[in-house]
Amino acid sequence: MVTSYLDRNLKWLFPLFAILVLLLTPELLEIAHSSLSIPASLQHIGIALAFLLGGIGATLTDTISAKLVRVLGLLLLTLGVVWSL
């Protein structure tokens, strides 16, 4: 049975789409001249949760893309820890 890329990788791709939405929402609201706003702390919590769920999804997915995302995530985490020292 042939499955599509999204079918195989949706466990870790869906949280990335959520991160994209959370990152772009303040700018889109500003463009629309809306008086609504999202608190920055809520935005940061949502992004952190989406990264966590994406990492778990990448760990549970056995594809080359997921393995590359895991390596990239570990590299970025290591650089972040080293940068904060």
PDB file of C-alpha atoms in Angstrom:
ATOM      1  CA  MET A   1       0.000   0.000   0.000  1.00  0.00           C
ATOM      2  CA  VAL A   2       1.386   3.384  -0.983  1.00  0.00           C
ATOM      3  CA  THR A   3       1.045   6.145   1.578  1.00  0.00           C
ATOM      4  CA  SER A   4       1.688   9.805   1.072  1.00  0.00           C
ATOM      5  CA  TYR A   5       4.407  11.836   2.729  1.00  0.00           C
ATOM      6  CA  LEU A   6       1.864  13.607   4.936  1.00  0.00           C
ATOM      7  CA  ASP A   7       0.306  10.330   6.048  1.00  0.00           C
ATOM      8  CA  ARG A   8       3.678   9.043   7.216  1.00  0.00           C
ATOM      9  CA  ASN A   9       4.918  12.275   8.828  1.00  0.00           C
ATOM     10  CA  LEU A  10       1.794  14.000  10.134  1.00  0.00           C
ATOM     11  CA  LYS A  11       2.713  13.198  13.766  1.00  0.00           C
ATOM     12  CA  TRP A  12       5.540  15.727  13.701  1.00  0.00           C
ATOM     13  CA  LEU A  13       4.418  18.011  10.851  1.00  0.00           C
ATOM     14  CA  PHE A  14       1.105  19.048  12.416  1.00  0.00           C
ATOM     15  CA  PRO A  15       2.766  20.729  15.444  1.00  0.00           C
ATOM     16  CA  LEU A  16       5.037  22.634  13.031  1.00  0.00           C
ATOM     17  CA  PHE A  17       1.956  23.999  11.285  1.00  0.00           C
ATOM     18  CA  ALA A  18       0.645  25.077  14.700  1.00  0.00           C
ATOM     19  CA  ILE A  19       3.933  26.879  15.400  1.00  0.00           C
ATOM     20  CA  LEU A  20       3.653  28.679  12.075  1.00  0.00           C
ATOM     21  CA  VAL A  21       0.125  29.825  12.924  1.00  0.00           C
ATOM     22  CA  LEU A  22       1.167  30.986  16.399  1.00  0.00           C
ATOM     23  CA  LEU A  23       4.136  32.909  15.000  1.00  0.00           C
ATOM     24  CA  LEU A  24       2.139  34.627  12.267  1.00  0.00           C
ATOM     25  CA  THR A  25      -1.047  35.459  14.198  1.00  0.00           C
ATOM     26  CA  PRO A  26       0.172  38.768  15.739  1.00  0.00           C
ATOM     27  CA  GLU A  27       1.363  40.027  12.357  1.00  0.00           C
ATOM     28  CA  LEU A  28      -1.858  38.985  10.643  1.00  0.00           C
ATOM     29  CA  LEU A  29      -3.923  40.723  13.313  1.00  0.00           C
ATOM     30  CA  GLU A  30      -1.811  43.853  12.868  1.00  0.00           C
ATOM     31  CA  ILE A  31      -2.287  43.768   9.094  1.00  0.00           C
ATOM     32  CA  ALA A  32      -6.049  43.406   9.582  1.00  0.00           C
ATOM     33  CA  HIS A  33      -6.004  46.415  11.954  1.00  0.00           C
ATOM     34  CA  SER A  34      -7.709  44.296  14.581  1.00  0.00           C
ATOM     35  CA  SER A  35      -7.905  45.399  18.196  1.00  0.00           C
ATOM     36  CA  LEU A  36      -7.509  41.767  19.259  1.00  0.00           C
ATOM     37  CA  SER A  37      -4.154  40.555  20.462  1.00  0.00           C
ATOM     38  CA  ILE A  38      -2.578  37.406  21.809  1.00  0.00           C
ATOM     39  CA  PRO A  39      -0.528  37.732  24.998  1.00  0.00           C
ATOM     40  CA  ALA A  40       3.129  36.983  24.322  1.00  0.00           C
ATOM     41  CA  SER A  41       3.301  34.528  27.222  1.00  0.00           C
ATOM     42  CA  LEU A  42       0.418  32.502  25.783  1.00  0.00           C
ATOM     43  CA  GLN A  43       2.111  32.531  22.392  1.00  0.00           C
ATOM     44  CA  HIS A  44       5.400  31.302  23.914  1.00  0.00           C
ATOM     45  CA  ILE A  45       3.667  28.527  25.870  1.00  0.00           C
ATOM     46  CA  GLY A  46       1.866  27.378  22.727  1.00  0.00           C
ATOM     47  CA  ILE A  47       5.073  27.335  20.702  1.00  0.00           C
ATOM     48  CA  ALA A  48       6.944  25.405  23.417  1.00  0.00           C
ATOM     49  CA  LEU A  49       4.113  22.869  23.660  1.00  0.00           C
ATOM     50  CA  ALA A  50       4.021  22.466  19.875  1.00  0.00           C
ATOM     51  CA  PHE A  51       7.800  21.924  19.789  1.00  0.00           C
ATOM     52  CA  LEU A  52       7.450  19.273  22.497  1.00  0.00           C
ATOM     53  CA  LEU A  53       4.631  17.501  20.654  1.00  0.00           C
ATOM     54  CA  GLY A  54       6.547  17.741  17.376  1.00  0.00           C
ATOM     55  CA  GLY A  55       9.598  16.180  19.016  1.00  0.00           C
ATOM     56  CA  ILE A  56       7.536  13.344  20.436  1.00  0.00           C
ATOM     57  CA  GLY A  57       5.894  12.843  17.045  1.00  0.00           C
ATOM     58  CA  ALA A  58       9.282  12.792  15.314  1.00  0.00           C
ATOM     59  CA  THR A  59      10.520  10.225  17.824  1.00  0.00           C
ATOM     60  CA  LEU A  60       7.534   7.973  17.150  1.00  0.00           C
ATOM     61  CA  THR A  61       7.834   8.280  13.351  1.00  0.00           C
ATOM     62  CA  ASP A  62      10.264   6.007  11.530  1.00  0.00           C
ATOM     63  CA  THR A  63      11.042   8.025   8.395  1.00  0.00           C
ATOM     64  CA  ILE A  64      14.201   9.679   7.150  1.00  0.00           C
ATOM     65  CA  SER A  65      12.566  13.107   7.484  1.00  0.00           C
ATOM     66  CA  ALA A  66      11.729  12.467  11.127  1.00  0.00           C
ATOM     67  CA  LYS A  67      15.276  11.306  11.811  1.00  0.00           C
ATOM     68  CA  LEU A  68      16.650  14.496  10.238  1.00  0.00           C
ATOM     69  CA  VAL A  69      14.270  16.588  12.349  1.00  0.00           C
ATOM     70  CA  ARG A  70      15.416  14.773  15.501  1.00  0.00           C
ATOM     71  CA  VAL A  71      19.075  15.440  14.687  1.00  0.00           C
ATOM     72  CA  LEU A  72      18.341  19.084  13.857  1.00  0.00           C
ATOM     73  CA  GLY A  73      16.355  19.467  17.081  1.00  0.00           C
ATOM     74  CA  LEU A  74      19.171  18.035  19.179  1.00  0.00           C
ATOM     75  CA  LEU A  75      21.666  20.288  17.421  1.00  0.00           C
ATOM     76  CA  LEU A  76      19.548  23.389  18.041  1.00  0.00           C
ATOM     77  CA  LEU A  77      18.974  22.387  21.666  1.00  0.00           C
ATOM     78  CA  THR A  78      22.711  21.888  22.182  1.00  0.00           C
ATOM     79  CA  LEU A  79      23.516  25.232  20.564  1.00  0.00           C
ATOM     80  CA  GLY A  80      20.883  26.920  22.716  1.00  0.00           C
ATOM     81  CA  VAL A  81      22.325  25.462  25.907  1.00  0.00           C
ATOM     82  CA  VAL A  82      25.881  26.384  24.925  1.00  0.00           C
ATOM     83  CA  TRP A  83      24.771  29.886  23.886  1.00  0.00           C
ATOM     84  CA  SER A  84      23.070  30.454  27.258  1.00  0.00           C
ATOM     85  CA  LEU A  85      26.273  29.600  29.159  1.00  0.00           C
TER      86      LEU A  85
END
